[in-house]
XYZ file of N, CA, C and O in Angstrom:
416
model
N 125.640 118.872 113.066
C 126.443 117.897 112.354
C 125.699 116.595 112.117
O 125.973 115.971 111.064
N 124.687 116.316 112.897
C 123.956 115.064 112.690
C 123.072 115.100 111.435
O 122.689 114.094 110.940
N 122.794 116.236 110.951
C 121.966 116.428 109.817
C 122.718 116.869 108.549
O 122.172 117.344 107.538
N 124.030 116.827 108.588
C 124.886 117.370 107.518
C 124.616 116.573 106.208
O 124.514 117.197 105.157
N 124.433 115.282 106.251
C 124.209 114.484 105.026
C 122.920 114.907 104.415
O 122.824 115.082 103.213
N 121.862 115.155 105.203
C 120.542 115.587 104.650
C 120.665 116.982 104.033
O 120.007 117.247 103.002
N 121.403 117.874 104.673
C 121.614 119.218 104.147
C 122.348 119.125 102.806
O 121.963 119.795 101.837
N 123.356 118.327 102.740
C 124.091 118.215 101.465
C 123.162 117.617 100.364
O 123.227 118.113 99.251
N 122.382 116.641 100.722
C 121.454 116.113 99.713
C 120.455 117.133 99.223
O 120.172 117.224 98.047
N 119.915 117.934 100.146
C 119.006 118.996 99.823
C 119.662 120.006 98.839
O 119.049 120.449 97.879
N 120.885 120.373 99.084
C 121.577 121.294 98.273
C 121.945 120.747 96.862
O 121.981 121.498 95.873
N 122.081 119.450 96.768
C 122.462 118.821 95.485
C 121.275 118.438 94.610
O 121.369 118.437 93.428
N 120.123 118.163 95.194
C 118.955 117.731 94.477
C 117.786 118.740 94.688
O 117.275 118.899 95.766
N 117.482 119.486 93.616
C 116.491 120.508 93.712
C 115.052 120.027 93.923
O 114.185 120.814 94.163
N 114.811 118.715 93.810
C 113.480 118.200 94.034
C 113.116 118.018 95.490
O 111.970 117.840 95.843
N 114.113 118.020 96.327
C 113.900 117.763 97.751
C 113.463 119.091 98.450
O 114.075 120.192 98.281
N 112.347 118.986 99.173
C 111.836 120.141 99.919
C 112.653 120.359 101.202
O 113.105 119.395 101.802
N 112.780 121.619 101.588
C 113.539 121.903 102.841
C 112.615 121.642 104.065
O 113.147 121.522 105.149
N 111.344 121.678 103.899
C 110.459 121.410 105.055
C 109.372 120.422 104.614
O 109.288 120.013 103.453
N 108.525 120.076 105.598
C 107.476 119.091 105.285
C 106.111 119.737 105.397
O 105.100 119.071 105.747
N 105.986 121.026 105.082
C 104.700 121.735 105.198
C 103.596 121.111 104.322
O 102.403 121.072 104.716
N 103.971 120.653 103.168
C 102.984 120.048 102.247
C 102.326 118.847 102.906
O 101.117 118.649 102.877
N 103.157 117.995 103.502
C 102.620 116.795 104.187
C 101.772 117.178 105.372
O 100.687 116.621 105.623
N 102.249 118.118 106.154
C 101.531 118.557 107.355
C 100.151 119.135 107.004
O 99.173 118.856 107.649
N 100.098 119.860 105.927
C 98.759 120.425 105.500
C 97.862 119.310 105.025
O 96.665 119.391 105.145
N 98.433 118.306 104.393
C 97.603 117.199 103.890
C 97.006 116.387 105.013
O 95.885 115.852 104.893
N 97.698 116.211 106.124
C 97.193 115.362 107.185
C 96.420 116.190 108.299
O 95.809 115.596 109.158
N 96.439 117.511 108.191
C 95.737 118.330 109.152
C 94.240 117.945 109.288
O 93.745 117.821 110.419
N 93.491 117.807 108.182
C 92.048 117.453 108.324
C 91.860 116.135 109.075
O 90.911 115.998 109.847
N 92.763 115.164 108.848
C 92.632 113.877 109.538
C 92.833 114.040 111.005
O 92.063 113.522 111.857
N 93.826 114.825 111.419
C 94.121 115.057 112.840
C 92.957 115.858 113.481
O 92.555 115.503 114.605
N 92.423 116.831 112.779
C 91.250 117.604 113.347
C 90.070 116.717 113.506
O 89.354 116.796 114.499
N 89.784 115.874 112.531
C 88.630 114.929 112.616
C 88.836 114.016 113.816
O 87.868 113.770 114.555
N 90.007 113.475 113.951
C 90.289 112.598 115.114
C 90.044 113.344 116.469
O 89.457 112.770 117.396
N 90.509 114.546 116.522
C 90.339 115.365 117.740
C 88.877 115.628 117.992
O 88.379 115.572 119.115
N 88.150 116.013 116.952
C 86.681 116.281 117.100
C 85.887 115.059 117.454
O 84.866 115.159 118.126
N 86.335 113.868 117.058
C 85.642 112.650 117.376
C 85.666 112.336 118.812
O 84.837 111.554 119.312
N 86.560 112.961 119.598
C 86.555 112.743 121.019
C 85.280 113.193 121.665
O 84.924 112.760 122.760
N 84.534 114.092 121.012
C 83.341 114.651 121.566
C 82.095 114.036 120.870
O 81.061 114.695 120.777
N 82.157 112.804 120.472
C 81.032 112.163 119.806
C 79.899 111.809 120.728
O 78.776 111.627 120.273
N 80.119 111.748 121.973
C 79.037 111.515 122.974
C 78.974 110.146 123.503
O 78.550 109.950 124.639
N 79.335 109.154 122.656
C 79.254 107.769 123.143
C 80.160 106.931 122.203
O 80.605 107.369 121.198
N 80.330 105.670 122.619
C 81.154 104.771 121.776
C 80.476 104.501 120.474
O 81.159 104.542 119.396
N 79.159 104.339 120.453
C 78.463 104.110 119.181
C 78.488 105.367 118.331
O 78.674 105.270 117.140
N 78.430 106.525 118.916
C 78.497 107.797 118.192
C 79.888 107.918 117.556
O 79.987 108.346 116.396
N 80.909 107.577 118.288
C 82.261 107.608 117.743
C 82.436 106.652 116.577
O 83.115 106.963 115.589
N 81.850 105.480 116.692
C 81.928 104.467 115.627
C 81.241 104.994 114.372
O 81.769 104.884 113.230
N 80.059 105.602 114.546
C 79.351 106.177 113.338
C 80.159 107.315 112.772
O 80.274 107.483 111.570
N 80.765 108.138 113.606
C 81.598 109.263 113.132
C 82.789 108.712 112.345
O 83.131 109.225 111.269
N 83.385 107.618 112.804
C 84.501 107.034 112.096
C 84.133 106.546 110.717
O 84.887 106.710 109.742
N 82.939 105.922 110.648
C 82.479 105.381 109.312
C 82.274 106.544 108.377
O 82.743 106.472 107.214
N 81.585 107.610 108.786
C 81.332 108.727 107.910
C 82.635 109.412 107.493
O 82.890 109.788 106.372
N 83.529 109.621 108.478
C 84.829 110.250 108.196
C 85.656 109.409 107.201
O 86.251 109.968 106.299
N 85.589 108.122 107.335
C 86.279 107.205 106.411
C 85.735 107.290 105.018
O 86.457 107.346 104.031
N 84.400 107.368 104.924
C 83.774 107.497 103.623
C 84.089 108.834 102.950
O 84.482 108.859 101.741
N 84.094 109.894 103.737
C 84.423 111.198 103.162
C 85.851 111.262 102.723
O 86.156 111.742 101.606
N 86.807 110.800 103.525
C 88.221 110.779 103.178
C 88.476 109.910 101.958
O 89.294 110.193 101.129
N 87.758 108.764 101.891
C 87.927 107.870 100.754
C 87.438 108.567 99.486
O 88.089 108.495 98.446
N 86.334 109.313 99.566
C 85.829 110.031 98.388
C 86.870 111.069 97.985
O 87.196 111.203 96.761
N 87.478 111.790 98.892
C 88.464 112.768 98.583
C 89.672 112.191 97.874
O 90.185 112.675 96.862
N 90.103 111.037 98.404
C 91.280 110.372 97.775
C 90.975 109.849 96.349
O 91.816 109.842 95.514
N 89.707 109.480 96.121
C 89.353 108.978 94.813
C 88.851 110.029 93.850
O 88.478 109.702 92.723
N 88.780 111.284 94.298
C 88.264 112.337 93.423
C 86.800 112.379 93.266
O 86.278 112.927 92.273
N 86.052 111.843 94.224
C 84.618 111.823 94.211
C 84.111 112.980 95.186
O 84.663 113.057 96.292
N 83.198 113.775 94.696
C 82.682 114.884 95.552
C 81.886 114.318 96.689
O 80.886 113.596 96.494
N 82.321 114.432 97.988
C 81.747 113.790 99.111
C 80.222 114.132 99.335
O 79.460 113.176 99.591
N 79.807 115.365 99.232
C 78.446 115.725 99.481
C 77.495 115.052 98.499
O 76.486 114.457 98.802
N 77.847 115.147 97.205
C 77.073 114.545 96.157
C 77.008 113.041 96.313
O 75.957 112.357 96.105
N 78.158 112.426 96.671
C 78.233 110.945 96.876
C 77.228 110.561 97.966
O 76.430 109.642 97.799
N 77.408 111.213 99.188
C 76.568 110.788 100.308
C 75.049 111.034 99.981
O 74.178 110.178 100.326
N 74.720 112.126 99.366
C 73.306 112.411 99.000
C 72.797 111.330 98.082
O 71.669 110.847 98.271
N 73.594 110.983 97.073
C 73.122 109.994 96.083
C 72.992 108.610 96.699
O 72.013 107.909 96.423
N 73.969 108.214 97.502
C 73.913 106.911 98.115
C 72.747 106.764 99.097
O 72.052 105.762 99.101
N 72.510 107.803 99.914
C 71.368 107.778 100.820
C 70.073 107.647 99.992
O 69.146 106.917 100.382
N 69.999 108.463 98.928
C 68.792 108.378 98.067
C 68.586 106.989 97.531
O 67.464 106.473 97.511
N 69.635 106.405 97.035
C 69.532 105.056 96.501
C 69.124 104.043 97.576
O 68.293 103.147 97.292
N 69.624 104.155 98.741
C 69.229 103.188 99.824
C 67.779 103.373 100.178
O 67.036 102.400 100.316
N 67.326 104.653 100.319
C 65.941 104.897 100.617
C 65.030 104.384 99.587
O 63.914 103.906 99.816
N 65.421 104.465 98.310
C 64.610 104.023 97.176
C 64.690 102.510 96.925
O 64.236 102.035 95.906
N 65.307 101.794 97.825
C 65.271 100.340 97.773
C 66.437 99.648 97.093
O 66.247 98.573 96.523
N 67.616 100.215 97.146
C 68.754 99.547 96.587
C 68.941 98.232 97.267
O 68.904 98.134 98.504
N 69.081 97.082 96.499
C 69.224 95.781 97.104
C 70.427 95.639 98.060
O 71.504 95.992 97.674
N 70.162 95.119 99.217
C 71.217 95.006 100.227
C 72.371 94.114 99.755
O 73.535 94.409 100.067
N 72.144 92.965 99.020
C 73.268 92.219 98.583
C 74.176 92.908 97.629
O 75.296 92.494 97.371
N 73.769 94.082 97.052
C 74.574 94.821 96.106
C 75.086 96.139 96.756
O 75.381 97.063 96.000
N 75.262 96.190 98.055
C 75.792 97.408 98.707
C 77.201 97.789 98.253
O 77.589 98.903 98.288
N 77.938 96.726 97.816
C 79.307 97.017 97.412
C 79.356 97.950 96.163
O 80.313 98.623 95.926
N 78.234 98.039 95.432
C 78.165 98.986 94.295
C 78.158 100.421 94.710
O 78.329 101.335 93.955
N 77.770 100.665 96.059
C 77.651 102.011 96.539
C 78.938 102.520 97.207
O 78.917 103.627 97.728
N 79.980 101.735 97.232
C 81.249 102.155 97.863
C 81.910 103.278 97.023
O 81.718 103.318 95.800
N 82.653 104.149 97.681
C 83.290 105.235 96.902
C 84.133 104.796 95.721
O 84.152 105.480 94.717
N 84.817 103.698 95.804
C 85.681 103.243 94.728
C 84.849 102.733 93.523
O 85.366 102.684 92.438
N 83.601 102.380 93.737
C 82.738 101.964 92.630
C 81.887 103.124 92.123
O 81.355 103.071 91.052
N 81.817 104.163 92.850
C 80.920 105.297 92.568
C 81.188 105.974 91.229
O 80.279 106.202 90.482
N 82.458 106.302 90.843
C 82.697 106.932 89.625
C 82.342 106.077 88.383
O 82.105 106.521 87.321
N 82.211 104.792 88.619
C 81.889 103.850 87.516
C 80.418 103.730 87.318
O 79.980 103.061 86.342
N 79.572 104.353 88.166
C 78.142 104.317 87.963
C 77.794 105.063 86.662
O 78.250 106.136 86.476
N 76.883 104.510 85.898
C 76.588 105.101 84.594
C 76.001 106.487 84.652
O 76.527 107.393 84.042
N 74.953 106.674 85.356
C 74.275 107.976 85.447
C 73.866 108.249 86.876
O 73.147 107.485 87.498
N 74.398 109.279 87.466
C 74.129 109.654 88.827
C 72.784 110.366 88.895
O 72.500 111.230 88.066
N 71.999 110.056 89.891
C 70.713 110.738 90.072
C 70.938 112.108 90.674
O 71.792 112.258 91.529
N 70.148 113.066 90.285
C 70.205 114.351 90.880
C 69.271 114.337 92.113
O 68.131 114.024 91.962
N 69.871 114.715 93.238
C 69.102 114.697 94.480
C 68.826 116.154 94.865
O 69.679 117.012 94.914
N 67.554 116.420 95.049
C 67.153 117.788 95.398
C 67.210 118.031 96.879
O 67.084 117.168 97.704
């Protein structure tokens, strides 16, 4: 009886899902990453893991291919990208770069 109003709403509006499987599948990688980070080895290792996981998830949210992004950014840093312009290498600025370098 406590869920009667929700059931009635579900029956009246065809856009409402009966379960939340879509949401649970979407957050599963985040939960697995968080669980795997428990075995990072040290506090510094966990911090590095969090940075990389944040970059990868940001890429996914922005539609940027994570492997290509990380390879290109590391290549640019190694080839002397100026430190004051590191904000140009963030995932949200990445699709705006004119021509991406191919990294072998």
